[in-house]
Amino acid sequence: GENVEQHPSTLSVQEGDSAVIKCTYSDSASNYFPWYKQELGKGPQLIIDIRSNVGEKKDQRIAVTLNKTAKHFSLHITETQPEDSAVYFCAASRGYSGGGADGLTFGKGTHLIIQP
Amino acid sequence: DGGITQSPKYLFRKEGQNVTLSCEQNLNHDAMYWYRQDPGQGLRLIYYSQIVNDFQKGDIAEGYSVSREKKESFPLTVTSAQKNPTAFYLCASSDRSLPQHFGDGTRLSIL
């Protein structure tokens, strides 16, 4: 089955700086890669996703890049703010239409700390 | 308001007891999922259902059971066979072309 590795487990950055979180996956048939943000005691919230026919996607301060050959994808957050502090998870799926209908395989998460 | 509702927020189980976690969605999504989250860990798939009256085992189905009698409901039963049930349980739903959306979870503890 699929295996997703996520690094680093903890990332501390100064407010206003950029943060980068990296994930690798093992199943070459995976075609959908979402990123979730989870705050304490809450369920994960989707922040951005990318499908395998695209190399990069951007939404305001957040961007995701995908390298299918190397089987890795990354989350980039620019101009970080205190409200960006949370746990971030990457995931991968081979579900049809990229909707993850077969279920997602998650990385173990990155605790992002924004220092004021 | 459209969304996913999980109840209860906190649940306690005695040894040898089965407990059922509720998950309801009003997003008209076909697929629903149950995940388990342990401290400092990612989410692991327990069961999923792509359509009413059908469901498949995920990576860690042992000790759990589900049913999908209605499109909007996907309850999870944690049976006494699950020896380490203490965890945060998350329900999600999706349509074929949309990503998964999660509820706010149920925290299960052992008395």
Tab-separated table of C-alpha atoms in Angstrom:
chain	number	residue	atom	x	y	z
A	1	GLY	CA	0.000	0.000	0.000
A	2	GLU	CA	0.848	3.675	-0.034
A	3	ASN	CA	3.354	5.134	2.437
A	4	VAL	CA	3.689	8.886	3.006
A	5	GLU	CA	6.690	10.387	4.812
A	6	GLN	CA	6.515	13.991	6.069
A	7	HIS	CA	9.335	16.291	7.268
A	8	PRO	CA	10.055	18.062	9.493
A	9	SER	CA	7.942	16.984	12.472
A	10	THR	CA	8.343	20.457	14.040
A	11	LEU	CA	9.118	23.727	12.277
A	12	SER	CA	9.624	27.063	14.011
A	13	VAL	CA	9.858	30.242	11.896
A	14	GLN	CA	9.822	33.957	12.586
A	15	GLU	CA	6.635	35.806	11.735
A	16	GLY	CA	6.864	37.094	8.190
A	17	ASP	CA	9.315	34.408	7.051
A	18	SER	CA	8.473	31.475	4.771
A	19	ALA	CA	7.801	27.885	5.829
A	20	VAL	CA	8.304	24.758	3.726
A	21	ILE	CA	7.025	21.278	4.559
A	22	LYS	CA	8.004	18.276	2.440
A	23	CYS	CA	6.379	14.907	1.774
A	24	THR	CA	7.338	11.840	-0.206
A	25	TYR	CA	5.049	9.020	-1.317
A	26	SER	CA	5.686	5.481	-2.476
A	27	ASP	CA	2.762	4.519	-4.757
A	28	SER	CA	3.332	5.752	-8.314
A	29	ALA	CA	-0.428	5.316	-8.960
A	30	SER	CA	-1.305	8.067	-6.447
A	31	ASN	CA	-2.759	11.015	-8.310
A	32	TYR	CA	-4.224	13.345	-5.689
A	33	PHE	CA	-2.315	15.209	-2.961
A	34	PRO	CA	-4.177	17.384	-0.436
A	35	TRP	CA	-2.795	19.393	2.476
A	36	TYR	CA	-4.742	19.837	5.698
A	37	LYS	CA	-4.386	22.210	8.645
A	38	GLN	CA	-5.496	20.964	12.061
A	39	GLU	CA	-6.007	23.118	15.122
A	40	LEU	CA	-6.170	21.692	18.625
A	41	GLY	CA	-9.322	19.655	19.260
A	42	LYS	CA	-10.653	20.192	15.741
A	43	GLY	CA	-10.902	18.165	12.564
A	44	PRO	CA	-8.459	18.795	9.708
A	45	GLN	CA	-9.355	21.552	7.248
A	46	LEU	CA	-8.324	21.376	3.619
A	47	ILE	CA	-6.051	24.291	2.696
A	48	ILE	CA	-4.886	23.335	-0.796
A	49	ASP	CA	-4.702	20.277	-3.033
A	50	ILE	CA	-3.009	19.287	-6.272
A	51	ARG	CA	-3.675	16.639	-8.870
A	52	SER	CA	-1.027	14.712	-10.757
A	53	ASN	CA	-1.517	16.535	-14.047
A	54	VAL	CA	-0.329	19.800	-12.476
A	55	GLY	CA	3.152	20.689	-11.204
A	56	GLU	CA	2.307	23.697	-9.061
A	57	LYS	CA	-0.727	25.401	-7.573
A	58	LYS	CA	-0.968	28.655	-5.663
A	59	ASP	CA	-3.638	30.251	-3.475
A	60	GLN	CA	-2.615	33.613	-2.010
A	61	ARG	CA	0.180	32.897	0.528
A	62	ILE	CA	0.025	29.132	0.077
A	63	ALA	CA	1.521	27.077	-2.745
A	64	VAL	CA	2.058	23.395	-3.389
A	65	THR	CA	4.557	21.826	-5.797
A	66	LEU	CA	4.564	18.262	-7.095
A	67	ASN	CA	7.411	16.271	-8.633
A	68	LYS	CA	5.919	13.015	-9.906
A	69	THR	CA	9.239	11.631	-11.087
A	70	ALA	CA	10.796	11.965	-7.654
A	71	LYS	CA	7.485	11.224	-5.897
A	72	HIS	CA	7.576	14.219	-3.621
A	73	PHE	CA	5.424	17.264	-2.995
A	74	SER	CA	5.856	20.329	-0.821
A	75	LEU	CA	3.787	22.996	0.911
A	76	HIS	CA	5.079	26.566	0.873
A	77	ILE	CA	3.641	29.272	3.131
A	78	THR	CA	4.940	32.805	2.584
A	79	GLU	CA	4.675	35.839	4.892
A	80	THR	CA	3.732	33.646	7.834
A	81	GLN	CA	1.332	34.998	10.449
A	82	PRO	CA	0.541	33.898	14.041
A	83	GLU	CA	-2.712	32.286	12.873
A	84	ASP	CA	-0.690	29.935	10.667
A	85	SER	CA	0.467	28.115	13.836
A	86	ALA	CA	-1.105	24.624	13.697
A	87	VAL	CA	-0.358	21.033	12.690
A	88	TYR	CA	-0.183	20.459	8.934
A	89	PHE	CA	-0.733	17.085	7.260
A	90	CYS	CA	0.019	15.968	3.736
A	91	ALA	CA	-1.849	13.045	2.185
A	92	ALA	CA	-1.960	10.978	-0.986
A	93	SER	CA	-4.630	8.971	-2.768
A	94	ARG	CA	-5.134	6.990	-5.960
A	95	GLY	CA	-8.907	7.481	-5.815
A	96	TYR	CA	-10.773	8.106	-9.065
A	97	SER	CA	-11.146	11.731	-10.086
A	98	GLY	CA	-8.641	12.586	-7.381
A	99	GLY	CA	-11.390	12.838	-4.839
A	100	GLY	CA	-9.835	10.288	-2.562
A	101	ALA	CA	-12.773	7.930	-2.825
A	102	ASP	CA	-10.516	5.066	-1.809
A	103	GLY	CA	-9.381	6.896	1.306
A	104	LEU	CA	-6.345	9.044	2.006
A	105	THR	CA	-2.942	7.979	3.329
A	106	PHE	CA	-1.593	10.679	5.635
A	107	GLY	CA	1.859	11.775	6.707
A	108	LYS	CA	2.484	12.069	10.458
A	109	GLY	CA	2.150	15.831	10.524
A	110	THR	CA	4.285	18.942	11.021
A	111	HIS	CA	3.779	21.210	14.012
A	112	LEU	CA	4.330	24.720	12.633
A	113	ILE	CA	5.169	27.366	15.225
A	114	ILE	CA	5.206	31.027	14.212
A	115	GLN	CA	7.442	33.055	16.534
A	116	PRO	CA	6.337	36.696	17.007
B	1	ASP	CA	-25.318	25.219	7.226
B	2	GLY	CA	-23.827	22.321	5.265
B	3	GLY	CA	-21.340	20.139	7.048
B	4	ILE	CA	-20.407	17.016	8.940
B	5	THR	CA	-21.635	16.474	12.485
B	6	GLN	CA	-19.947	14.016	14.807
B	7	SER	CA	-21.377	13.109	18.199
B	8	PRO	CA	-20.694	12.885	21.001
B	9	LYS	CA	-17.595	15.084	21.297
B	10	TYR	CA	-16.303	12.966	24.223
B	11	LEU	CA	-17.107	9.318	24.914
B	12	PHE	CA	-16.054	6.901	27.618
B	13	ARG	CA	-16.023	3.139	27.279
B	14	LYS	CA	-15.889	0.491	29.963
B	15	GLU	CA	-13.916	-2.685	29.447
B	16	GLY	CA	-15.829	-5.230	27.351
B	17	GLN	CA	-18.334	-2.667	26.111
B	18	ASN	CA	-19.232	-1.746	22.539
B	19	VAL	CA	-19.742	1.941	21.766
B	20	THR	CA	-21.105	3.645	18.662
B	21	LEU	CA	-19.895	6.959	17.261
B	22	SER	CA	-22.284	8.976	15.146
B	23	CYS	CA	-21.458	10.763	11.879
B	24	GLU	CA	-24.050	12.680	9.858
B	25	GLN	CA	-23.516	14.817	6.740
B	26	ASN	CA	-25.873	17.102	4.841
B	27	LEU	CA	-23.500	17.776	1.924
B	28	ASN	CA	-25.169	15.119	-0.272
B	29	HIS	CA	-21.808	13.351	-0.611
B	30	ASP	CA	-21.707	9.760	-1.826
B	31	ALA	CA	-18.538	8.680	-0.003
B	32	MET	CA	-17.917	8.652	3.746
B	33	TYR	CA	-14.860	7.668	5.775
B	34	TRP	CA	-13.690	6.927	9.311
B	35	TYR	CA	-10.157	7.677	10.460
B	36	ARG	CA	-8.372	7.171	13.753
B	37	GLN	CA	-5.788	9.680	15.059
B	38	ASP	CA	-3.340	8.901	17.868
B	39	PRO	CA	-1.236	11.589	19.610
B	40	GLY	CA	1.560	12.847	17.366
B	41	GLN	CA	0.400	10.632	14.518
B	42	GLY	CA	-1.277	11.080	11.206
B	43	LEU	CA	-4.748	9.800	10.456
B	44	ARG	CA	-5.248	6.126	9.645
B	45	LEU	CA	-8.193	4.813	7.617
B	46	ILE	CA	-10.560	2.446	9.433
B	47	TYR	CA	-13.479	1.978	7.014
B	48	TYR	CA	-14.931	3.788	4.034
B	49	SER	CA	-18.133	3.655	2.040
B	50	GLN	CA	-18.508	4.839	-1.534
B	51	ILE	CA	-22.254	4.233	-1.733
B	52	VAL	CA	-25.222	3.292	0.451
B	53	ASN	CA	-25.268	-0.357	1.632
B	54	ASP	CA	-21.625	-0.861	0.681
B	55	PHE	CA	-18.387	-0.343	2.610
B	56	GLN	CA	-14.744	-1.459	2.532
B	57	LYS	CA	-12.106	-2.076	5.175
B	58	GLY	CA	-9.288	0.401	5.490
B	59	ASP	CA	-5.833	-0.167	6.951
B	60	ILE	CA	-6.902	-0.780	10.569
B	61	ALA	CA	-10.434	-2.266	10.471
B	62	GLU	CA	-9.927	-4.965	13.115
B	63	GLY	CA	-12.114	-4.379	16.181
B	64	TYR	CA	-14.416	-1.927	14.380
B	65	SER	CA	-17.688	-2.249	12.453
B	66	VAL	CA	-19.779	0.142	10.348
B	67	SER	CA	-23.091	0.366	8.539
B	68	ARG	CA	-24.338	2.605	5.711
B	69	GLU	CA	-28.107	2.351	5.580
B	70	LYS	CA	-28.625	6.010	4.633
B	71	LYS	CA	-26.581	8.328	2.425
B	72	GLU	CA	-26.208	10.925	5.163
B	73	SER	CA	-25.187	8.590	8.006
B	74	PHE	CA	-22.147	6.370	8.629
B	75	PRO	CA	-21.958	5.194	12.276
B	76	LEU	CA	-18.831	3.497	13.621
B	77	THR	CA	-18.984	0.851	16.364
B	78	VAL	CA	-15.872	0.280	18.445
B	79	THR	CA	-16.225	-3.292	19.673
B	80	SER	CA	-14.739	-4.971	22.739
B	81	ALA	CA	-12.331	-6.723	20.347
B	82	GLN	CA	-10.518	-3.398	19.841
B	83	LYS	CA	-7.927	-3.645	22.604
B	84	ASN	CA	-6.555	-0.124	22.314
B	85	PRO	CA	-9.564	2.083	21.493
B	86	THR	CA	-8.375	5.318	23.121
B	87	ALA	CA	-7.982	7.785	20.242
B	88	PHE	CA	-9.489	10.731	18.383
B	89	TYR	CA	-11.949	9.493	15.748
B	90	LEU	CA	-12.612	11.573	12.642
B	91	CYS	CA	-15.342	11.178	10.061
B	92	ALA	CA	-15.092	12.622	6.548
B	93	SER	CA	-17.142	12.741	3.374
B	94	SER	CA	-16.502	13.502	-0.281
B	95	ASP	CA	-18.086	13.525	-3.683
B	96	ARG	CA	-16.315	11.982	-6.690
B	97	SER	CA	-14.661	15.181	-7.835
B	98	LEU	CA	-14.263	16.939	-4.504
B	99	PRO	CA	-11.759	16.556	-1.668
B	100	GLN	CA	-12.629	15.061	1.704
B	101	HIS	CA	-14.181	17.303	4.340
B	102	PHE	CA	-13.867	16.388	8.005
B	103	GLY	CA	-16.032	16.678	11.097
B	104	ASP	CA	-14.632	17.886	14.431
B	105	GLY	CA	-14.102	14.425	15.843
B	106	THR	CA	-15.031	12.274	18.845
B	107	ARG	CA	-12.480	11.642	21.574
B	108	LEU	CA	-12.874	8.127	23.007
B	109	SER	CA	-11.346	7.166	26.347
B	110	ILE	CA	-11.374	4.014	28.468
B	111	LEU	CA	-12.747	4.088	32.015
